[in-house]
C-alpha positions in Angstrom: 0.0 0.0 0.0 1.5 3.4 -1.0 1.2 6.4 1.3 -1.6 8.1 -0.7 -3.7 5.0 -0.5 -3.2 4.9 3.2 -4.1 8.6 3.6 -7.3 8.1 1.6 -8.3 5.1 3.7 -7.7 6.9 7.0 -9.7 9.9 5.7 -12.6 7.7 4.8 -12.5 5.8 8.1 -12.3 9.0 10.1 -15.3 10.5 8.4 -17.3 7.4 9.1 -16.4 7.5 12.8 -16.7 11.3 13.3 -19.9 12.1 11.5 -22.4 10.8 14.1 -20.3 12.2 17.0 -19.9 15.7 15.5 -23.5 15.9 14.5 -24.6 15.1 18.0 -22.0 17.0 20.0 -22.4 20.3 18.2 -25.9 19.9 16.8 -24.1 20.3 13.5 -25.9 20.4 10.1 -23.8 20.3 7.0 -24.1 20.0 3.2 -22.3 17.3 1.3 -20.1 18.9 -1.3 -19.2 17.3 -4.7 -17.2 19.8 -6.7 -17.6 19.7 -10.4 -13.9 19.6 -11.2 -10.7 18.4 -9.5 -8.3 19.0 -7.9 -9.6 21.7 -5.7 -8.6 24.0 -2.8 -11.1 24.4 0.0 -10.8 27.6 1.9 -12.9 28.0 5.1 -13.3 30.5 7.9 -11.7 29.3 11.2 -13.9 29.2 14.3 -12.7 26.3 16.5 -10.0 23.7 16.7 -12.6 21.2 15.5 -12.9 22.9 12.1 -10.8 20.4 10.0 -13.3 17.7 11.1 -16.3 19.9 10.6 -15.2 20.7 7.0 -13.9 17.2 6.3 -17.3 15.5 6.8 -18.8 17.7 4.1 -16.3 16.4 1.5 -16.5 12.7 0.8 -13.4 12.9 -1.4 -10.0 13.0 0.3 -8.3 16.2 1.2 -4.9 17.1 2.7 -5.1 19.7 5.4 -2.7 22.6 5.9 -1.7 22.7 9.6 0.4 25.0 11.7 4.0 24.1 12.7 3.0 23.6 16.4 1.3 20.3 15.8 4.6 18.9 14.4 6.3 19.3 17.8 4.0 17.0 19.8 6.2 14.0 20.0 4.6 10.6 19.3 1.3 12.3 18.4 3.0 14.3 15.7 4.6 11.3 14.2 1.3 9.4 14.1 -0.4 12.4 12.4 2.4 12.7 9.9 2.3 9.1 9.0 -1.5 8.6 8.8 -2.7 12.0 7.7 0.4 13.9 6.3 -0.7 17.4 7.0 1.0 20.2 5.1 3.3 22.3 7.3 2.4 26.0 7.6 5.1 28.1 9.1 3.8 30.9 11.2 7.0 32.7 12.0 8.8 32.2 8.7 8.1 32.7 5.0 5.3 30.6 3.7 7.1 29.8 0.4 7.7 26.3 1.6 3.9 25.8 2.3 3.0 27.2 -1.1 5.5 24.9 -2.9 4.1 21.8 -1.1 0.5 22.8 -1.8 1.2 23.3 -5.6 3.0 20.0 -5.8 0.1 18.2 -4.0 -2.4 19.7 -6.4 -0.3 18.8 -9.4 -0.4 15.2 -8.2 -4.2 15.4 -8.4 -4.9 15.7 -4.7 -7.3 18.1 -3.0 -6.3 20.5 -0.2 -8.2 22.3 2.6 -6.7 25.4 4.3 -8.0 27.9 6.9 -6.4 31.1 5.5 -7.1 33.1 8.7 -4.3 31.0 10.3 -6.0 30.5 13.6 -9.5 30.5 15.0 -11.0 33.8 15.9 -10.7 35.4 19.3 -13.6 37.7 18.9 -16.1 35.8 16.7 -15.5 37.8 13.5 -13.6 36.5 10.5 -10.3 38.3 9.7 -9.3 39.2 6.1 -6.9 36.9 4.3 -3.5 38.0 3.2 -2.9 38.8 -0.5 -0.5 35.9 -1.0 -3.4 33.4 -0.5 -5.3 34.8 -3.5 -2.1 34.8 -5.6 -1.5 31.1 -4.7 -5.1 30.2 -5.6 -4.7 31.8 -9.1 -1.3 30.1 -9.6 -2.6 26.7 -8.6 -4.8 26.2 -11.7 -7.2 24.4 -9.4 -10.9 24.9 -8.5 -11.5 27.1 -5.5 -14.2 26.1 -3.0 -15.2 28.6 -0.3 -16.8 27.1 2.7 -18.4 28.8 5.7 -18.9 27.5 9.3 -21.6 29.2 11.3 -22.1 29.0 15.1 -18.6 27.7 15.9 -17.4 30.6 18.0 -20.4 30.6 20.3 -20.3 26.8 20.5 -16.6 26.8 21.6 -15.0 30.2 21.9 -11.3 30.3 21.5 -11.0 31.5 25.1 -13.5 29.0 26.5 -12.9 25.6 28.2 -16.2 23.9 27.5 -18.4 23.1 24.5 -21.8 24.8 24.5 -24.6 23.1 22.6 -26.5 25.4 20.4 -26.6 25.1 16.6 -23.8 24.9 14.0 -24.0 24.8 10.2 -21.4 24.2 7.5 -21.9 24.7 3.8 -20.2 25.6 0.5 -20.6 29.3 -0.4 -19.2 29.3 -4.0 -17.2 27.2 -6.4 -14.8 29.0 -8.8 -13.4 26.9 -11.7 -9.9 27.5 -12.9 -11.1 29.4 -16.0 -13.1 31.8 -13.9 -10.2 32.4 -11.5 -7.9 33.0 -14.5 -10.2 35.8 -15.7 -10.1 37.5 -12.3 -7.3 39.7 -10.9 -5.6 38.7 -7.6 -7.4 41.6 -5.9 -10.8 40.3 -7.2 -10.0 36.8 -6.0 -9.0 38.1 -2.6 -12.1 40.2 -2.3 -14.3 37.3 -3.3 -12.7 35.0 -0.7 -13.1 37.6 2.0 -16.7 38.1 1.2 -17.5 34.4 1.1 -15.7 33.5 4.3 -16.8 36.5 6.4 -18.9 35.7 9.4 -19.8 37.7 12.5 -21.0 35.4 15.2 -22.7 38.1 17.4 -24.4 39.9 14.5 -25.8 36.6 13.2 -27.0 35.5 16.6 -28.7 38.8 17.3 -31.1 37.8 14.6 -31.1 34.1 15.1 -31.5 34.2 18.9 -30.0 30.7 19.4 -29.1 29.7 22.9 -25.7 28.1 23.3 -26.0 26.2 26.7 -23.2 24.7 28.6 -21.2 24.6 31.8 -18.7 27.2 33.0 -19.8 29.6 30.3 -17.5 32.5 31.2 -14.5 30.5 32.3 -11.3 32.0 31.0 -13.0 34.9 29.2 -10.2 37.1 30.7 -7.8 35.4 28.2 -9.4 37.5 25.4 -10.5 40.5 27.5 -7.5 41.7 29.5 -8.6 45.3 30.2 -11.5 46.0 32.5 -14.2 47.9 30.6 -14.9 50.1 33.6 -11.8 50.9 35.5 -9.3 50.1 32.7 -7.1 48.0 34.9 -5.0 45.4 33.1 -5.1 41.8 34.3 -7.7 42.5 36.9 -10.5 40.4 35.4 -11.4 37.0 36.8 -13.9 34.4 35.6 -15.9 31.7 37.5 -18.7 29.6 36.1 -20.8 32.0 34.0 -19.6 35.3 35.7 -16.8 37.7 35.0 -15.6 40.1 37.8 -13.0 42.8 38.2 -10.8 42.6 41.3 -10.1 46.3 41.0 -13.5 47.9 40.7 -16.0 45.3 41.6 -17.5 44.9 38.1 -19.6 41.7 38.0 -21.2 40.4 34.8 -23.0 37.3 33.6 -22.2 35.8 30.2 -25.5 34.4 29.0 -26.3 31.6 26.5 -26.9 34.2 23.7 -23.3 35.4 24.0 -24.2 38.6 25.7 -23.4 40.3 29.0 -25.9 40.9 31.9 -25.0 43.1 34.9 -25.2 41.4 38.3 -25.0 44.7 40.1 -26.8 48.1 39.8 -24.0 49.2 37.4 -25.1 49.2 33.8 -23.4 47.0 31.2 -20.7 48.9 29.3 -20.5 46.4 26.4 -23.2 44.1 25.3 -20.9 41.4 23.8 -17.3 40.2 24.1 -16.9 41.5 20.5 -17.8 45.0 21.5 -15.5 44.8 24.4 -12.6 43.3 22.3 -12.9 46.1 19.7 -12.9 48.8 22.4 -9.8 47.1 23.9 -8.0 47.5 20.6 -8.8 51.2 20.5 -8.0 51.7 24.1 -4.6 50.1 23.7 -3.8 52.5 20.8 -4.5 55.4 23.1 -2.4 54.0 25.9 0.6 53.5 23.8 2.1 56.9 24.5 1.6 56.4 28.3 3.4 53.1 28.2 6.3 54.6 26.2 6.7 57.2 29.0 7.2 54.5 31.7 10.5 54.2 33.4 12.8 51.6 31.9 12.4 49.4 35.0 8.6 49.8 35.3 6.8 46.9 33.6 3.7 47.3 31.5 2.4 43.9 32.7 3.8 40.8 34.2 2.8 37.2 34.9 4.2 34.5 37.2 4.4 30.8 36.5 5.7 31.1 32.9 7.9 28.8 31.0 10.2 29.8 28.1 11.3 27.3 25.5 13.5 27.5 22.5 12.7 25.3 19.5 13.5 24.4 15.9 10.8 24.2 13.3 9.4 20.7 13.3 11.8 19.7 16.1 11.9 19.4 19.9 11.5 22.2 22.4 14.1 23.0 25.0 13.2 24.6 28.4 15.2 27.8 28.8 13.7 29.5 31.8 10.9 29.1 34.4 9.6 32.1 36.4 8.1 35.5 35.9 7.6 37.1 32.5 7.6 40.9 32.4 6.9 43.2 29.5 8.6 46.6 29.5 8.3 49.3 27.0 11.4 48.1 25.1 11.8 44.4 26.0 10.4 41.1 27.1 12.2 39.8 30.2 12.2 36.4 32.0 13.3 36.2 35.6 14.4 32.6 36.1 13.7 32.1 39.8 15.5 28.7 40.0 18.6 29.6 38.2 18.6 33.2 39.5 19.2 34.8 36.1 17.4 37.0 33.7 16.8 36.4 30.0 15.9 39.5 28.0 14.6 40.1 24.4 14.6 43.6 23.0 11.3 44.2 21.2 13.1 45.7 18.2 14.8 42.3 17.7 11.5 40.4 17.6 10.6 40.0 13.9 7.2 38.3 14.4 4.9 36.8 17.0 2.0 34.4 17.0 -0.4 32.5 19.2 -0.8 28.7 19.3 -3.2 28.1 22.2 -5.1 30.2 24.6 -2.0 30.8 26.8 0.9 29.9 24.5 2.6 32.4 22.2 5.8 32.3 20.2 8.2 34.8 18.8 11.2 34.9 16.5 14.4 36.8 17.0 16.0 38.2 13.8 14.0 35.7 11.8 16.2 32.8 13.0 15.8 32.0 16.7 12.4 30.7 17.8 11.0 30.9 21.3 7.7 29.8 22.8 6.1 31.0 26.1 3.8 28.6 28.0 1.9 29.4 31.1 1.1 27.1 34.1 -1.8 29.3 35.0 -4.6 30.9 32.8 -2.9 33.9 31.1 -3.8 35.6 27.9 -1.5 35.0 25.0 -3.1 37.6 22.8 -2.4 40.3 25.5 1.3 40.1 24.8 0.9 40.1 21.1 -1.3 43.2 21.1 0.9 45.0 23.6 4.2 44.2 21.8 2.7 45.3 18.5 1.6 48.6 20.0 5.0 49.3 21.6 7.3 48.3 18.8 5.1 47.5 15.7 6.0 43.8 16.0 4.6 41.8 13.2 1.7 39.8 14.7 0.8 36.6 12.8 -2.5 34.8 13.1 
C-alpha cells in the first residue's frame, strides 16, 4: 500500500467515525459537497479547533489539510499524524514559500487541499481578512476554488473557553470557482471574493437568530481574550468563574449568557453588550495607551505574569526549556526572571521579527527571523495580550 492510498483510507474511516459524534456534539448540520472539477482547494473560515473535522465531513473525497507548525512538535502524536494524515506544514514565523510549494506539488499530483487562510481560529467571533498571498496562490494553482463557511462555531466553543456549548452549527459551500473563472479575475478580485465568502460575525448573526448556546462554566477563561477592565481600565484584573466575570479592582460583575451577551449582576449598567464590542474597544484603548506606556521608566513593567515557561525550538523539532519564572513586558523588551537559576533572559522588542499564538495561553516569537521561542503558562494567562501590547509598543509583526 502506498502512502496516498493509506491517507485516503484513513480519511474515509475518520469521516465514518466522526460524522455521528460531531452531528450530535455540536448539533451540526452540513451539506455534502461534490465539486464539479478536480483537484480543488477548499478555503474555510476558522472558528474552532474542530474545524478540520467539521469541514472534512462535508467532503467525501479525500483532502490534505494545511496545519500550523505547532502540531509537528507534539512527539509521538506528531509522528502518528504525519504518517496517517500527512498534514501540510504551515510556518507561522517564517516565510510561507515552503507551504505554497508543497501545496502546488500536491495539487499537481491530483490531490485536494483544505486550508484555513485566517491562520488561527477567531478570538472575537469575527472573520479576519486573508493575506494577498493566498489569492495569488489560488490563481497560480490552476485548481478549482471552493469557499466554505462555518456558522455557530465561536459561540459553541469560543477560543478563550474551556467547555463546549450546545446550540446550533452549520457548514456549507458558499461558492465554487473553476480555474477558467479564476484566470479571468485579478488577484485583488479573488482576494475580495474569498473575504466576502468567508466573512462571518457570530454576534451579529445570533442577534437575529437568537440561538441559545447552553453549557457549563460559560464564562470560564474569558479574561484570556479581555485583559482590560471595561470600567476601571485596569490590566489583568478580570477573573472568571462559572458564568460570571468580575474585576478585582473595581467590583464589576457580569454574567455571560447563552446568547453570548453580558448581563449586569449589580446596579452598574453593562458597558459592552458582547465580548466582540469589548474586544474592539480594547484595541482602540490600547492604541490610546501606547504613549503612556512609552513614558514609563525603563524598569517599570507594562504587565507581568508568574508561573511562565520559556522554550527554544527548531521548526518541526523538539522544544528545550530555557527558563521558568516571571515574565515581564517593559516598553522596550520582554524579560524572563528565572527564579530557580537566579538569572534574567531579555529580548529587546526591536529584535523580535514576528509573534503568533498557538493556544489560549501559549505564544511564540522569533528573534531576527532565526531563533524561535515559545512562552507557555502554568496558569490561565492571555497569549493575545502580549501580542497586542508588543505590536503597540514596537510594531512587531503579529501573525494569526
